[in-house]
Coordinates of C-alpha atoms in Angstrom, one line a residue:
M10 CA 216.2 -30.0 109.0
T11 CA 215.3 -27.2 111.6
S12 CA 218.8 -26.1 113.5
N13 CA 218.8 -26.6 118.2
P14 CA 217.4 -23.6 119.7
T15 CA 219.8 -22.2 121.8
P16 CA 219.0 -23.5 125.4
I17 CA 218.2 -21.4 128.5
N18 CA 219.5 -20.8 131.6
L19 CA 216.9 -22.5 133.4
K20 CA 219.3 -21.6 136.5
M21 CA 218.3 -17.9 136.5
L22 CA 215.0 -18.1 135.5
L23 CA 214.2 -20.0 138.4
E24 CA 216.1 -18.7 140.8
S25 CA 213.7 -16.7 142.6
Q26 CA 212.1 -19.1 144.4
T27 CA 215.1 -20.0 146.1
L28 CA 215.9 -16.4 147.6
K29 CA 215.5 -15.0 150.7
R30 CA 215.8 -11.6 152.3
A31 CA 218.9 -12.5 154.2
P32 CA 221.1 -15.3 153.7
F33 CA 223.7 -14.7 156.5
P34 CA 223.8 -14.3 159.6
V35 CA 223.9 -10.7 161.9
P36 CA 227.3 -8.8 161.0
V37 CA 230.0 -8.4 163.4
G38 CA 230.6 -4.8 164.3
W39 CA 229.9 -1.9 167.0
Y40 CA 226.2 -1.1 167.3
F41 CA 223.8 1.7 168.6
I42 CA 221.5 0.3 171.1
D43 CA 219.7 3.4 172.9
Y44 CA 219.9 7.1 173.2
S45 CA 221.9 7.6 176.8
E46 CA 219.2 10.0 178.4
N47 CA 216.8 6.7 177.8
L48 CA 218.7 4.8 180.0
K49 CA 218.0 5.9 184.1
A50 CA 220.4 4.7 186.7
G51 CA 219.3 1.4 188.4
E52 CA 217.2 1.2 185.4
L53 CA 217.1 -2.7 183.3
R54 CA 214.7 -3.6 180.5
N55 CA 214.7 -6.2 177.9
I56 CA 215.7 -5.2 174.4
S57 CA 216.0 -7.2 171.2
V58 CA 218.5 -7.2 168.8
F59 CA 220.8 -9.5 166.7
D60 CA 218.3 -12.0 166.6
Q61 CA 217.8 -12.9 169.9
E62 CA 216.4 -11.3 173.7
W63 CA 219.1 -9.3 175.7
V64 CA 219.0 -7.3 179.2
L65 CA 220.0 -3.7 179.2
F66 CA 220.6 -2.5 182.8
R67 CA 222.2 0.7 184.1
S68 CA 224.1 0.8 187.3
E69 CA 222.9 3.0 190.7
S70 CA 225.9 4.8 190.1
G71 CA 225.0 5.7 186.4
D72 CA 228.9 5.3 185.1
K73 CA 227.5 1.8 183.7
V74 CA 225.4 0.1 181.4
G75 CA 225.8 -3.0 180.7
V76 CA 223.9 -5.5 177.9
T77 CA 223.9 -9.3 179.2
D78 CA 222.2 -12.7 178.0
P79 CA 218.8 -13.1 179.6
Y80 CA 218.8 -16.7 181.4
C81 CA 220.9 -16.8 184.5
P82 CA 224.2 -19.4 184.3
H83 CA 223.5 -21.2 187.6
L84 CA 219.1 -22.4 186.3
G85 CA 218.1 -20.9 183.6
A86 CA 216.2 -18.2 185.0
H87 CA 215.1 -14.9 183.0
I88 CA 217.1 -11.8 184.3
G89 CA 215.4 -9.5 182.8
H90 CA 211.9 -11.0 184.5
G91 CA 211.9 -9.8 188.6
G92 CA 215.7 -9.3 187.9
K93 CA 217.4 -5.7 189.8
V94 CA 220.2 -3.4 189.5
C95 CA 222.5 -3.5 193.0
G96 CA 224.9 -1.1 192.7
D97 CA 227.4 -1.9 189.7
N98 CA 225.7 -5.4 189.8
V99 CA 222.2 -6.7 187.9
R100 CA 220.4 -10.0 189.8
C101 CA 219.0 -12.9 188.8
P102 CA 215.9 -13.3 191.0
F103 CA 215.4 -16.2 191.6
H104 CA 219.0 -16.6 193.8
H105 CA 219.8 -13.8 193.9
W106 CA 223.5 -14.1 191.5
E107 CA 224.7 -10.9 191.0
Y108 CA 227.1 -10.0 187.5
D109 CA 228.6 -6.8 186.7
T110 CA 228.9 -5.3 183.3
D111 CA 231.5 -7.7 182.1
G112 CA 229.5 -11.4 183.1
M113 CA 231.6 -11.9 185.9
C114 CA 229.5 -13.4 189.1
K115 CA 230.3 -10.9 191.6
A116 CA 228.4 -12.3 194.4
I117 CA 226.2 -16.1 195.7
P118 CA 224.4 -14.8 198.9
Y119 CA 224.2 -18.3 200.3
A120 CA 227.5 -20.0 198.6
K121 CA 230.2 -20.9 200.9
V122 CA 232.6 -21.3 198.2
M123 CA 232.2 -20.0 194.9
P124 CA 232.2 -22.3 191.4
P125 CA 236.0 -22.2 190.6
I126 CA 235.0 -20.9 187.0
T127 CA 234.0 -17.9 188.4
K128 CA 237.4 -17.3 189.5
K129 CA 238.9 -17.4 186.0
Q130 CA 236.0 -16.2 183.7
A131 CA 233.2 -15.0 182.7
I132 CA 230.1 -17.0 183.0
L133 CA 227.5 -14.6 181.4
R134 CA 227.3 -13.4 178.5
T135 CA 227.8 -10.2 177.8
L136 CA 228.8 -7.9 175.6
P137 CA 231.9 -5.0 175.6
T138 CA 229.4 -1.1 176.0
V139 CA 230.5 1.9 175.8
E140 CA 228.6 5.2 175.7
K141 CA 229.3 7.8 173.1
Y142 CA 227.5 10.9 170.9
G143 CA 225.2 10.6 173.8
M144 CA 223.7 7.6 173.0
I145 CA 224.7 3.7 174.3
W146 CA 226.7 1.7 171.4
S147 CA 227.3 -2.5 172.3
W148 CA 230.0 -4.6 170.1
F149 CA 228.6 -8.0 168.4
H150 CA 230.3 -11.1 167.7
P151 CA 228.5 -14.5 167.7
L152 CA 232.3 -16.3 169.0
C153 CA 232.5 -13.5 171.8
E154 CA 235.3 -11.8 170.3
A155 CA 236.7 -8.5 172.2
P156 CA 236.5 -5.7 169.9
H157 CA 238.9 -5.4 166.3
W158 CA 238.5 -1.5 166.6
E159 CA 237.6 1.4 168.4
M160 CA 234.5 4.2 167.1
P161 CA 235.5 7.4 165.3
Y162 CA 235.7 10.7 166.7
I163 CA 232.4 12.7 164.8
P164 CA 233.3 16.3 165.2
E165 CA 229.6 17.3 164.5
I166 CA 228.4 14.9 167.3
E167 CA 231.0 15.5 170.0
D168 CA 232.5 19.2 169.3
A169 CA 231.3 21.2 172.4
T170 CA 230.4 23.8 169.5
G171 CA 230.3 24.6 166.0
Y172 CA 227.3 22.3 165.0
T173 CA 223.7 21.8 166.3
G174 CA 220.6 20.0 165.3
S175 CA 218.2 17.8 167.2
R176 CA 216.1 16.4 164.6
R177 CA 216.6 12.7 164.6
G178 CA 214.4 9.6 163.3
S179 CA 214.2 6.0 163.8
W180 CA 212.1 3.3 161.1
T181 CA 212.0 -0.3 160.8
A182 CA 213.2 -2.0 157.3
N183 CA 212.3 -5.5 156.5
T184 CA 215.8 -6.5 154.7
C185 CA 218.9 -7.0 156.8
I186 CA 221.5 -4.1 157.4
Q187 CA 224.0 -5.2 154.4
E188 CA 221.0 -4.3 151.7
I189 CA 220.4 -0.9 153.2
A190 CA 224.2 -0.2 152.9
E191 CA 224.2 -1.2 149.2
N192 CA 222.6 1.8 148.5
G193 CA 225.1 3.6 148.3
V194 CA 226.9 2.2 145.7
D195 CA 224.0 1.2 143.9
V196 CA 224.0 5.0 142.3
A197 CA 221.6 3.7 139.3
H198 CA 219.0 4.1 141.8
L199 CA 219.1 7.6 142.7
K200 CA 217.4 8.6 139.4
F201 CA 215.2 5.8 138.3
L202 CA 213.7 5.2 142.2
H203 CA 214.2 8.8 143.8
N204 CA 213.7 11.3 140.6
A205 CA 217.8 12.5 140.7
P206 CA 218.2 14.3 137.5
G207 CA 220.9 11.9 136.8
I208 CA 223.6 9.0 137.6
P209 CA 225.9 10.8 139.5
P210 CA 230.2 8.9 139.5
V211 CA 230.7 6.8 142.6
S212 CA 233.9 6.0 143.6
A213 CA 234.1 3.9 146.6
A214 CA 237.7 3.0 148.4
Y215 CA 238.4 0.3 151.7
D216 CA 240.6 0.0 154.3
G217 CA 240.3 -2.3 156.4
N218 CA 236.7 -1.9 158.3
Q219 CA 236.2 1.1 156.5
M220 CA 234.7 2.5 153.2
R221 CA 235.0 6.0 152.3
L222 CA 232.4 6.6 149.3
D223 CA 232.3 9.4 147.6
I224 CA 229.4 10.5 145.0
G225 CA 229.0 13.3 142.6
N226 CA 232.9 14.3 142.9
G227 CA 232.4 15.3 146.1
Y228 CA 228.6 16.0 146.9
I229 CA 228.0 13.7 149.2
V230 CA 231.1 12.0 150.9
G231 CA 230.3 9.1 153.5
D232 CA 232.6 7.4 155.5
M233 CA 231.1 3.9 157.0
F234 CA 233.5 2.4 159.9
G235 CA 231.7 -1.3 160.2
P236 CA 228.2 -2.8 159.6
G237 CA 227.4 0.0 162.5
L238 CA 228.1 3.5 162.0
N239 CA 228.0 6.1 159.0
V240 CA 228.3 9.4 158.2
M241 CA 227.1 10.6 155.8
R242 CA 228.4 15.1 154.6
F243 CA 226.0 16.4 151.8
N244 CA 228.2 19.4 150.3
Q245 CA 225.5 21.1 148.1
K246 CA 226.2 24.9 146.6
D247 CA 223.5 27.5 147.7
P248 CA 222.9 29.4 144.8
V249 CA 221.9 32.8 146.8
T250 CA 225.1 32.9 149.2
E251 CA 226.8 30.9 146.8
K252 CA 228.5 29.6 150.1
V253 CA 228.9 25.4 149.9
I254 CA 226.8 24.2 152.4
T255 CA 227.1 20.8 154.0
A256 CA 224.9 19.0 156.1
T257 CA 225.3 15.7 157.8
M258 CA 223.7 12.4 158.1
I259 CA 224.7 10.2 161.4
S260 CA 223.7 6.6 160.2
Y261 CA 223.8 3.8 163.4
S262 CA 221.5 1.1 162.1
V263 CA 220.6 -2.2 163.9
P264 CA 220.4 -5.5 162.8
V265 CA 217.0 -6.4 165.5
T266 CA 217.6 -9.8 164.0
H267 CA 219.3 -10.7 161.0
D268 CA 216.5 -9.9 158.1
T269 CA 214.9 -6.6 160.4
T270 CA 216.7 -3.7 160.5
Q271 CA 216.3 -0.8 162.8
M272 CA 217.5 2.3 160.7
N273 CA 218.7 5.0 163.0
M274 CA 220.1 9.2 162.1
S275 CA 220.4 11.7 163.4
F276 CA 221.2 14.8 161.0
R277 CA 223.8 18.0 162.5
H278 CA 225.0 21.7 161.1
V279 CA 227.3 24.0 161.1
D280 CA 225.3 26.4 163.7
Y281 CA 224.5 29.2 161.2
A282 CA 222.3 32.2 162.8
E283 CA 218.9 32.0 163.5
G284 CA 217.2 33.7 160.0
S285 CA 220.2 33.2 157.7
P286 CA 220.0 32.1 154.7
E287 CA 222.9 29.5 155.3
L288 CA 220.3 27.8 158.2
A289 CA 217.4 27.6 155.8
F290 CA 219.5 26.6 152.9
T291 CA 221.0 23.3 155.2
K292 CA 217.6 22.9 156.5
K293 CA 215.6 22.5 153.1
Q294 CA 219.3 20.0 152.9
I295 CA 218.0 18.0 155.4
D296 CA 214.4 17.5 154.3
H297 CA 215.7 16.7 150.8
M298 CA 217.3 13.4 153.0
I299 CA 214.6 12.0 154.4
G300 CA 211.6 13.1 152.3
A301 CA 210.8 15.6 149.3
A302 CA 212.2 18.9 150.0
E303 CA 209.6 22.1 149.4
G304 CA 210.0 22.2 145.8
E305 CA 211.8 19.7 144.8
E306 CA 210.6 16.5 142.6
S307 CA 213.9 14.2 143.8
A308 CA 213.0 12.0 147.2
G309 CA 214.6 11.3 149.6
F310 CA 215.0 7.6 151.0
E311 CA 211.4 7.6 153.2
S312 CA 209.8 8.5 150.6
V313 CA 210.3 5.5 148.2
D314 CA 213.2 3.2 148.9
F315 CA 211.3 1.3 152.0
I316 CA 208.9 0.3 148.8
V317 CA 211.7 -1.8 147.7
W318 CA 213.7 -2.9 151.1
N319 CA 210.4 -4.6 152.3
N320 CA 210.0 -6.4 149.5
K321 CA 212.8 -7.3 147.8
R322 CA 215.1 -10.2 148.4
Y323 CA 218.6 -10.6 147.9
R324 CA 220.2 -11.5 144.4
P325 CA 223.2 -13.5 145.2
N326 CA 224.6 -13.5 141.7
P327 CA 223.0 -9.9 140.7
L328 CA 223.0 -9.2 136.4
L329 CA 224.9 -5.9 136.3
C330 CA 225.9 -4.0 133.5
D331 CA 228.1 -1.1 133.0
G332 CA 226.0 1.6 134.4
D333 CA 225.6 -0.3 137.5
G334 CA 227.7 1.4 140.4
P335 CA 230.5 -0.7 142.4
I336 CA 228.3 -3.8 144.0
F337 CA 230.4 -6.2 144.0
P338 CA 233.0 -4.9 145.9
F339 CA 230.6 -3.7 148.6
R340 CA 229.9 -7.0 148.9
N341 CA 233.7 -8.5 148.7
W342 CA 234.3 -5.7 151.4
F343 CA 231.2 -6.8 154.1
K344 CA 231.9 -10.0 154.3
R345 CA 234.9 -9.7 156.0
F346 CA 231.6 -8.7 158.8
Y347 CA 230.6 -12.1 158.5
V348 CA 231.4 -15.6 161.1
D349 CA 230.5 -18.8 160.0
A350 CA 228.6 -18.0 157.1
D351 CA 228.3 -19.5 153.8
L352 CA 230.1 -16.9 151.5
S353 CA 229.1 -17.8 148.4
K354 CA 226.0 -17.1 149.1
I355 CA 226.8 -13.5 149.8

């Protein structure tokens, strides 16, 4: 008589049939919209972020920037098609109702009495929007809550002197913003995907909306401020000068939809003298971050990560081993940025 075989775990074997790229909504946070230089005074245009279309405009004075829902609260005309910037306001093309950057109705040219609600609150949804680091940033919350935190000071991109670097890039990834951020704690992939010489130690600490990441005992130190802003400092000894040189990658990804992300990055470094060995070394560091630096076998994210991101699906219950980084603590922290989501799927 033969013994019964051990029953197989069908749930694990069949789970892939139900996996999605992103089983959760756009997370709460501050997000990059555009570079300030790209939006001229009096300009209005349509943009697509956060799973919908919006209207982006700058006041005629140039001092104010607004991001509004596209459909007029009056009769639903699309403000971004035929609308116009008038002073500090955006004007609907249909009946010329005007709205400020806070969504308050400021003018109805033919009304003798404004609807009472216009005196009490905004009637057009707008996103809290600021200009910082030479960029336009908007706060997204699905229930229109005010910002939960302020944007941080970043010396590399805010100080008038001491730093330089105009290199920046933008890439589209067919995955959600959480999957991209999770790469920071998934240090095992550095060896097997990026051809790094080994798997570095990693630690992550969480404080409210912030995460502090340390990879390789100070080799890479990252500060993440919500889902939309990550400052990564790469510290490496230059074999020529034996100085520790720091190159900074400022990452500001934005969810175009809940499962498509526009990755944006700026690269900054100390303003070393032209022709100096320090300048040559830090430029090589930045080449390494992005792709593959000359003379190196390891590869940056542009070379290899997109192959994975563009084709993977999110496993809410991954099978991990002792060599994996702190993926579960990271996911538990990231849950704080979701509103009205089924957290059991995250």
